[in-house]
Short mmCIF file of C-alpha atoms in Angstrom, two decimals:
data_model
loop_
_atom_site.label_atom_id
_atom_site.label_comp_id
_atom_site.label_asym_id
_atom_site.label_seq_id
_atom_site.Cartn_x
_atom_site.Cartn_y
_atom_site.Cartn_z
CA MET E 1 -36.46 67.06 40.67
CA ALA E 2 -33.61 69.60 40.95
CA GLU E 3 -32.49 68.34 37.79
CA MET E 4 -35.74 69.08 35.62
CA GLN E 5 -35.85 72.57 37.52
CA GLY E 6 -32.29 73.32 36.36
CA LEU E 7 -33.16 72.41 32.83
CA MET E 8 -36.21 74.30 32.77
CA GLU E 9 -34.28 77.49 33.99
CA ARG E 10 -31.97 77.11 31.01
CA LEU E 11 -34.57 76.84 28.53
CA GLU E 12 -36.03 79.88 30.00
CA GLN E 13 -32.78 81.64 29.52
CA ALA E 14 -32.13 80.47 26.12
CA VAL E 15 -35.95 81.65 25.07
CA GLY E 16 -35.06 84.80 26.71
CA ARG E 17 -31.92 85.57 24.56
CA LEU E 18 -33.90 84.48 21.49
CA GLU E 19 -36.50 86.77 22.12
CA SER E 20 -34.32 89.86 22.74
CA LEU E 21 -32.13 88.96 19.76
CA SER E 22 -35.42 89.02 17.66
CA ALA E 23 -36.86 92.08 19.10
CA GLY E 24 -33.57 94.04 17.99
CA LEU E 25 -33.72 93.20 14.34
CA HIS E 26 -35.92 95.62 12.09
CA ARG E 27 -39.54 94.21 11.32
CA PRO E 28 -40.39 93.40 7.96
CA PRO E 29 -42.72 95.73 5.88
CA GLY E 30 -46.32 95.20 6.90
CA ASP E 31 -45.57 93.61 10.34
CA CYS E 32 -48.35 94.64 12.51
CA GLY E 33 -47.54 93.12 15.71
CA GLU E 34 -49.73 90.70 17.80
CA ILE E 35 -53.50 91.13 17.72
CA ASN E 36 -55.18 89.34 20.33
CA GLY E 37 -52.27 87.22 21.00
CA VAL E 38 -51.89 85.89 17.39
CA SER E 39 -48.98 87.50 15.34
CA GLY E 40 -50.19 89.36 12.49
CA GLY E 41 -48.24 89.72 9.22
CA VAL E 42 -45.59 86.98 9.85
CA ALA E 43 -44.57 84.06 7.87
CA PRO E 44 -47.00 81.29 7.13
CA SER E 45 -44.84 78.95 9.04
CA VAL E 46 -44.74 81.32 12.22
CA GLU E 47 -48.53 81.67 11.98
CA ALA E 48 -49.03 77.78 11.54
CA PHE E 49 -46.79 77.35 14.79
CA ASP E 50 -48.81 80.15 16.32
CA LYS E 51 -51.87 78.26 15.91
CA LEU E 52 -50.43 74.86 17.38
CA MET E 53 -49.28 76.72 20.33
CA ASN E 54 -52.58 78.37 20.83
CA SER E 55 -54.58 75.20 20.61
CA MET E 56 -53.11 71.87 21.21
CA VAL E 57 -50.26 73.13 23.60
CA ALA E 58 -52.30 75.47 25.45
CA GLU E 59 -54.63 72.84 26.30
CA PHE E 60 -51.95 70.18 27.19
CA LEU E 61 -50.44 73.16 29.72
CA LYS E 62 -54.13 73.77 31.24
CA LYS E 63 -54.54 70.10 32.02
CA SER E 64 -50.92 69.85 33.40
CA ARG E 65 -51.11 72.82 35.71
CA ILE E 66 -54.48 71.09 37.20
CA LEU E 67 -52.53 67.74 37.54
CA ALA E 68 -49.43 69.92 39.29
CA GLY E 69 -46.43 68.26 40.78
CA ASP E 70 -43.67 66.60 38.26
CA VAL E 71 -46.43 67.02 35.61
CA GLU E 72 -46.65 70.53 35.57
CA THR E 73 -42.74 70.74 35.95
CA HIS E 74 -42.53 68.97 32.92
CA ALA E 75 -45.33 70.81 30.83
CA GLU E 76 -43.42 73.96 31.59
CA MET E 77 -40.31 72.74 30.21
CA VAL E 78 -42.08 71.56 27.22
CA HIS E 79 -43.46 74.97 26.94
CA SER E 80 -40.38 76.53 27.05
CA ALA E 81 -38.94 74.27 24.33
CA PHE E 82 -42.05 75.19 21.99
CA GLN E 83 -41.38 79.18 22.59
CA ALA E 84 -37.51 78.27 21.36
CA GLN E 85 -38.82 76.88 18.22
CA ARG E 86 -40.96 79.79 17.57
CA ALA E 87 -38.23 82.36 18.13
CA PHE E 88 -35.86 80.20 15.85
CA LEU E 89 -38.79 80.27 13.10
CA LEU E 90 -39.40 83.79 13.70
CA MET E 91 -35.89 84.49 13.19
CA ALA E 92 -35.50 82.38 10.06
CA SER E 93 -38.43 84.11 8.49
CA GLN E 94 -36.91 87.52 8.25
CA TYR E 95 -33.85 86.73 6.35
CA GLN E 96 -34.14 85.82 2.42
CA GLN E 97 -33.33 82.70 1.13
CA PRO E 98 -29.72 82.83 -0.67
CA GLN E 99 -29.35 83.06 -4.43
CA GLU E 100 -28.68 79.72 -6.32
CA GLY E 101 -24.63 78.90 -7.57
CA PRO E 102 -24.46 77.69 -11.33
CA VAL E 103 -24.24 73.71 -11.87
CA ALA E 104 -20.52 72.75 -12.30
CA SER E 105 -19.55 70.59 -15.14
CA THR E 106 -16.55 68.76 -16.24
CA ALA E 107 -15.26 71.43 -18.75
CA SER E 108 -15.48 73.99 -15.95
CA ALA E 109 -13.70 71.84 -13.36
CA LEU E 110 -10.97 71.22 -15.91
CA SER E 111 -10.56 74.88 -17.01
CA VAL E 112 -10.57 76.23 -13.13
CA LEU E 113 -7.70 73.21 -12.69
CA SER E 114 -5.81 74.71 -15.81
CA VAL E 115 -5.92 78.37 -15.07
CA GLY E 116 -5.77 78.20 -11.26
CA PRO E 117 -2.88 79.89 -9.63
CA GLY E 118 -0.26 77.56 -8.55
CA LEU E 119 -1.99 74.49 -9.66
CA PRO E 120 0.05 72.16 -12.41
CA PRO E 121 -1.61 70.79 -15.27
CA PRO E 122 -3.27 67.46 -14.96
CA PRO E 123 -0.91 64.54 -16.13
CA PRO E 124 -1.05 63.05 -19.58
CA PRO E 125 -3.00 59.88 -20.41
CA PRO E 126 -1.31 56.71 -20.49
CA GLY E 127 0.41 55.47 -23.36
CA PRO E 128 -0.97 52.38 -25.27
CA PRO E 129 0.34 49.00 -24.24
CA PRO E 130 3.50 47.50 -25.74
CA PRO E 131 2.88 45.25 -28.62
CA PHE E 132 2.79 41.30 -28.43
CA ASP E 133 6.26 40.10 -29.41
CA SER E 134 5.94 36.93 -30.36
CA GLU E 135 9.49 36.61 -32.13
CA GLY E 136 11.03 37.45 -28.94
CA ARG E 137 9.26 34.64 -27.23
CA ARG E 138 10.55 32.08 -29.44
CA GLU E 139 13.88 32.84 -28.85
CA GLU E 140 13.28 32.65 -25.21
CA SER E 141 12.43 28.73 -25.64
CA SER E 142 13.44 26.48 -22.58
CA PRO E 143 16.48 24.53 -22.93
CA SER E 144 14.58 21.21 -22.47
CA ARG E 145 12.34 22.41 -25.33
CA SER E 146 15.56 23.07 -27.47
CA ALA E 147 16.84 19.40 -26.73
CA LEU E 148 13.36 17.80 -27.83
CA PHE E 149 13.41 19.65 -31.10
CA ALA E 150 16.93 18.93 -31.62
CA GLN E 151 16.27 15.01 -31.30
CA LEU E 152 13.31 15.21 -33.53
CA ASN E 153 15.50 16.94 -36.29
CA GLN E 154 17.92 13.94 -36.22
CA GLY E 155 15.68 12.14 -39.00
CA GLU E 156 16.54 8.54 -39.54
CA ALA E 157 19.29 8.68 -36.92
CA ILE E 158 16.88 8.95 -34.05
CA THR E 159 16.07 4.97 -34.22
CA ARG E 160 19.89 4.52 -33.65
CA GLY E 161 19.30 4.39 -29.71
CA LEU E 162 16.43 1.51 -30.29
CA ARG E 163 17.14 -1.96 -28.79
CA HIS E 164 16.86 -4.67 -31.18
CA VAL E 165 14.34 -7.38 -30.49
CA THR E 166 15.30 -11.03 -31.31
CA ASP E 167 13.31 -13.55 -32.61
CA ASP E 168 12.61 -15.41 -29.17
CA GLN E 169 11.33 -11.96 -27.74
CA LYS E 170 8.63 -11.32 -30.47
CA THR E 171 5.29 -12.61 -29.39
CA TYR E 172 3.72 -13.43 -32.67
CA LYS E 173 6.41 -16.18 -32.83
CA ASN E 174 6.52 -17.39 -29.39
CA PRO E 175 2.79 -18.44 -28.07
CA SER E 176 3.99 -18.71 -24.69
CA LEU E 177 4.89 -14.91 -24.73
CA ARG E 178 1.19 -14.17 -25.25
CA ALA E 179 -0.10 -16.45 -22.46
CA HIS E 180 1.75 -13.93 -20.09
CA GLY E 181 0.93 -10.67 -21.98
CA GLY E 182 3.92 -10.41 -24.13
CA GLN E 183 5.89 -8.89 -21.36
CA THR E 184 9.31 -10.19 -21.25
CA PRO E 185 12.14 -8.64 -18.77
CA SER E 186 14.43 -6.20 -20.24
CA PRO E 187 18.20 -7.32 -19.81
CA THR E 188 19.00 -3.54 -18.76
CA LYS E 189 16.32 -2.99 -16.01
CA SER E 190 15.81 -5.04 -12.94
CA HIS E 191 12.45 -5.43 -11.53
CA THR E 192 12.02 -4.62 -7.80
CA PRO E 193 8.47 -5.77 -6.31
CA GLY E 194 6.45 -3.16 -5.17
CA PRO E 195 5.14 -2.75 -1.74
CA LYS E 196 2.15 -5.18 -1.10
CA SER E 197 -1.21 -3.95 -0.37
CA PRO E 198 -2.54 -4.67 2.98
CA GLN E 199 -4.53 -7.98 3.43
CA SER E 200 -7.86 -7.99 4.14
CA HIS E 201 -8.56 -9.61 7.84
CA PRO E 202 -11.27 -12.00 7.99
CA PRO E 203 -14.21 -10.84 9.97
CA LYS E 204 -13.92 -11.48 13.75
CA LYS E 205 -15.76 -14.60 14.62
CA HIS E 206 -18.20 -14.03 17.89
CA ALA E 207 -19.26 -16.75 19.99
CA PRO E 208 -23.07 -17.65 19.94
CA VAL E 209 -25.11 -16.54 22.99
CA LEU E 210 -28.50 -17.38 24.32
CA GLU E 211 -28.84 -16.35 27.85
CA LEU E 212 -30.93 -14.40 30.15
CA GLU E 213 -29.10 -10.95 31.43
CA GLY E 214 -31.16 -9.48 33.91
CA LYS E 215 -34.77 -8.98 32.17
CA LYS E 216 -33.17 -9.65 28.52
CA TRP E 217 -32.92 -12.54 26.75
CA ARG E 218 -30.13 -12.39 24.40
CA VAL E 219 -29.79 -14.27 21.32
CA GLU E 220 -26.51 -13.36 19.51
CA TYR E 221 -24.42 -14.75 16.60
CA GLN E 222 -26.39 -17.97 16.28
CA GLU E 223 -25.78 -19.58 12.83
CA ASP E 224 -27.27 -22.86 11.58
CA ARG E 225 -28.93 -23.80 14.46
CA ASN E 226 -32.58 -24.86 14.03
CA ASP E 227 -33.17 -26.21 17.86
CA LEU E 228 -33.19 -22.88 19.69
CA VAL E 229 -35.83 -22.51 22.39
CA ILE E 230 -36.60 -20.14 25.11
CA SER E 231 -39.25 -21.75 27.54
CA GLU E 232 -39.03 -20.12 31.00
CA THR E 233 -40.28 -16.42 30.24
CA GLU E 234 -42.02 -14.18 32.23
CA LEU E 235 -44.42 -11.10 31.41
CA ARG E 236 -41.71 -8.62 32.27
CA GLN E 237 -39.08 -9.96 30.21
CA VAL E 238 -37.80 -8.78 26.58
CA ALA E 239 -35.68 -10.75 24.04
CA TYR E 240 -33.11 -9.23 21.57
CA ILE E 241 -32.13 -11.36 18.74
CA PHE E 242 -29.03 -10.10 17.04
CA LYS E 243 -26.98 -11.12 14.04
CA CYS E 244 -28.29 -14.55 13.71
CA SER E 245 -28.46 -16.33 10.50
CA LYS E 246 -30.12 -19.82 9.07
CA SER E 247 -31.46 -20.30 12.41
CA THR E 248 -34.78 -20.74 14.08
CA LEU E 249 -36.03 -19.75 17.45
CA GLN E 250 -39.02 -20.43 19.45
CA ILE E 251 -40.07 -18.32 22.26
CA LYS E 252 -42.80 -19.78 24.58
CA GLY E 253 -45.18 -18.33 26.80
CA LYS E 254 -45.87 -14.76 27.44
CA ILE E 255 -43.11 -12.09 26.79
CA ASN E 256 -43.09 -8.09 26.87
CA SER E 257 -41.50 -7.36 23.64
CA ILE E 258 -39.21 -8.94 20.81
CA THR E 259 -36.61 -7.20 18.74
CA ILE E 260 -34.87 -8.65 15.36
CA ASP E 261 -32.03 -6.74 14.71
CA SER E 262 -29.57 -7.38 11.47
CA CYS E 263 -30.47 -11.08 10.87
CA LYS E 264 -30.63 -12.90 7.79
CA LYS E 265 -32.90 -16.04 7.10
CA LEU E 266 -34.05 -16.35 10.47
CA GLY E 267 -37.34 -18.19 11.42
CA LEU E 268 -39.27 -17.00 14.78
CA VAL E 269 -42.21 -18.80 16.42
CA LEU E 270 -43.61 -16.96 19.50
CA ASP E 271 -46.64 -17.39 21.50
CA ASN E 272 -47.79 -14.19 23.09
CA VAL E 273 -46.27 -10.59 23.08
CA VAL E 274 -48.00 -7.92 25.06
CA GLY E 275 -45.88 -5.04 23.55
CA ILE E 276 -44.40 -5.10 20.22
CA VAL E 277 -42.21 -7.28 17.85
CA GLU E 278 -39.63 -5.24 15.86
CA VAL E 279 -37.62 -6.42 12.80
CA ILE E 280 -34.87 -3.88 11.93
CA ASN E 281 -32.13 -4.01 9.03
CA SER E 282 -32.67 -7.89 8.57
CA LYS E 283 -33.32 -9.97 5.41
CA ASP E 284 -35.35 -13.05 4.89
CA ILE E 285 -37.34 -13.11 8.36
CA GLN E 286 -40.20 -15.77 8.62
CA MET E 287 -42.44 -15.20 11.98
CA GLN E 288 -45.06 -17.39 13.23
CA VAL E 289 -47.32 -15.86 15.79
CA MET E 290 -49.11 -18.78 17.79
CA GLY E 291 -51.38 -16.70 19.87
CA LYS E 292 -51.55 -12.71 20.21
CA VAL E 293 -49.36 -9.77 19.34
CA PRO E 294 -50.80 -6.16 19.23
CA THR E 295 -48.13 -4.48 16.95
CA ILE E 296 -45.57 -5.72 14.49
CA SER E 297 -43.06 -3.02 13.12
CA ILE E 298 -40.88 -3.79 10.08
CA ASN E 299 -38.19 -1.32 9.29
CA LYS E 300 -35.44 -1.50 6.79
CA THR E 301 -35.99 -5.08 6.07
CA GLU E 302 -35.84 -7.17 2.86
CA GLY E 303 -38.08 -10.20 2.74
CA CYS E 304 -40.70 -10.52 5.67
CA HIS E 305 -43.35 -13.09 6.06
CA ILE E 306 -45.55 -13.26 9.04
CA TYR E 307 -47.84 -16.03 9.75
CA LEU E 308 -50.97 -14.80 11.89
CA SER E 309 -53.31 -16.99 14.12
CA GLU E 310 -56.87 -16.72 14.56
CA ASP E 311 -56.34 -14.75 17.58
CA ALA E 312 -53.82 -12.31 16.09
CA LEU E 313 -56.00 -11.01 13.20
CA ASP E 314 -56.13 -7.52 15.18
CA CYS E 315 -52.62 -6.91 14.83
CA GLU E 316 -51.54 -3.93 13.29
CA ILE E 317 -48.39 -4.03 10.87
CA VAL E 318 -46.17 -0.71 10.70
CA SER E 319 -43.78 -0.70 8.12
CA ALA E 320 -41.12 1.77 6.54
CA LYS E 321 -38.06 1.43 4.18
CA SER E 322 -39.00 -2.27 3.42
CA SER E 323 -39.64 -4.82 0.73
CA GLU E 324 -41.08 -8.18 -0.03
CA MET E 325 -43.41 -8.00 3.27
CA ASN E 326 -46.51 -10.44 3.06
CA ILE E 327 -48.90 -11.20 5.67
CA LEU E 328 -50.57 -14.68 5.65
CA ILE E 329 -53.98 -15.14 6.99
CA PRO E 330 -55.54 -18.88 7.99
CA ARG E 331 -58.25 -19.76 6.13
CA ASP E 332 -59.83 -23.33 5.82
CA GLY E 333 -56.77 -25.03 7.20
CA ASP E 334 -54.43 -23.15 4.69
CA TYR E 335 -52.96 -20.02 4.59
CA ARG E 336 -53.83 -16.95 2.16
CA GLU E 337 -51.11 -14.44 1.49
CA PHE E 338 -51.69 -10.62 1.42
CA PRO E 339 -48.76 -8.54 0.27
CA VAL E 340 -48.05 -5.27 2.21
CA PRO E 341 -48.07 -2.23 -0.25
CA GLU E 342 -44.53 -0.89 -1.00
CA GLN E 343 -45.51 1.72 -3.61
CA PHE E 344 -47.76 4.60 -2.98
CA LYS E 345 -49.56 7.18 -5.19
CA THR E 346 -50.49 10.81 -3.88
CA ALA E 347 -52.64 13.18 -5.29
CA TRP E 348 -54.03 16.81 -4.28
CA ASP E 349 -57.98 16.76 -3.72
CA GLY E 350 -58.08 20.49 -3.72
CA SER E 351 -57.60 21.15 0.34
CA LYS E 352 -55.26 18.18 1.25
CA LEU E 353 -52.67 15.65 -0.17
CA VAL E 354 -54.35 12.30 -0.32
CA THR E 355 -51.77 9.17 -0.15
CA GLU E 356 -53.35 5.59 -1.08
CA PRO E 357 -51.32 2.25 -1.63
CA ALA E 358 -50.88 1.14 -5.35
CA GLU E 359 -52.94 -2.01 -6.11
CA ILE E 360 -51.18 -5.31 -5.41
CA MET E 361 -52.13 -8.75 -6.60
CA VAL E 362 -53.42 -11.43 -3.55
CA SER E 363 -51.43 -14.77 -4.04
CA GLU E 364 -52.10 -18.06 -2.47
CA ARG E 365 -49.12 -19.40 -0.34
CA PRO E 366 -48.43 -23.28 0.87
CA PRO E 367 -48.20 -24.13 4.69
CA ASN E 368 -46.09 -22.48 6.69
CA PRO E 369 -42.85 -24.47 6.82
CA LEU E 370 -41.99 -23.12 10.43
CA THR E 371 -44.41 -25.45 11.72
#
């Protein structure tokens, strides 16, 4: 509160000094003083400012005095600032605008620089670049280039350094040399064997695994096995089949989920799955569903044939980044094959994109080889 009071006093002092300075100056012709609180014969800018003071600023001061307290103090400070601004406008209106100086040009600037006392004349422009001396460059050839031209200028004498090739070293007279690419060892050079390239190590052989680890059945690295069976299963268990090839696995009973990862030429026969069967990063997979399975997911797989039972016809097939996928449906003791679309067409219908699978043919397939 004390700081605001001090600031208001400083503004009032500044207004007083400006008003006294303005009163001491001579009045312009036609200045009639103030009539009813409004200045007469003043500049348009001061007159417009007085109208603002007598309207909006006066209303602001009136309402602020009613509220009193800090609001009234702040309003008095604003009033002092407006009075200081009016005094400045009045003082500025009593002086004429300075006349305009001529526009400077390049010629006038150069003339001022040339005739000005104590100023040296501008430096002369730089001279033209030195001419390209091609003759001098020819003389500055390197010693190796001079030696090369000296050898080429020998004429017929240049062939004196060549080694004579005998008849037993000519490929057109010796068929045995053509079989070896026509290369004979030079008598003056000895061939040193170069560094041998590092030999690629054979892939590490992993031991096959078929075991229950906690709640997960691990079937890993099985190869050329057609008698793999998991019979003691529970609903909470899952099966993870990893890097098995040329094998067949049967999972009996009801299990939670099955995952086939990085397998090739694998056959799987399963009874019931309450969750999902996933096929990932695999190739040539055949799957036989004997009971029910709600969802089968195929991802990054090339070649996947799924045989569904009558109870599993409501299964949902979800596929992505895969090819050669076929779903086989039982019909009259046989299976009818329905390919899963791999190509899609998308078009704009005016409000959104509409994607539809491309038309594919339906073919017949012989009975399931897994059963």
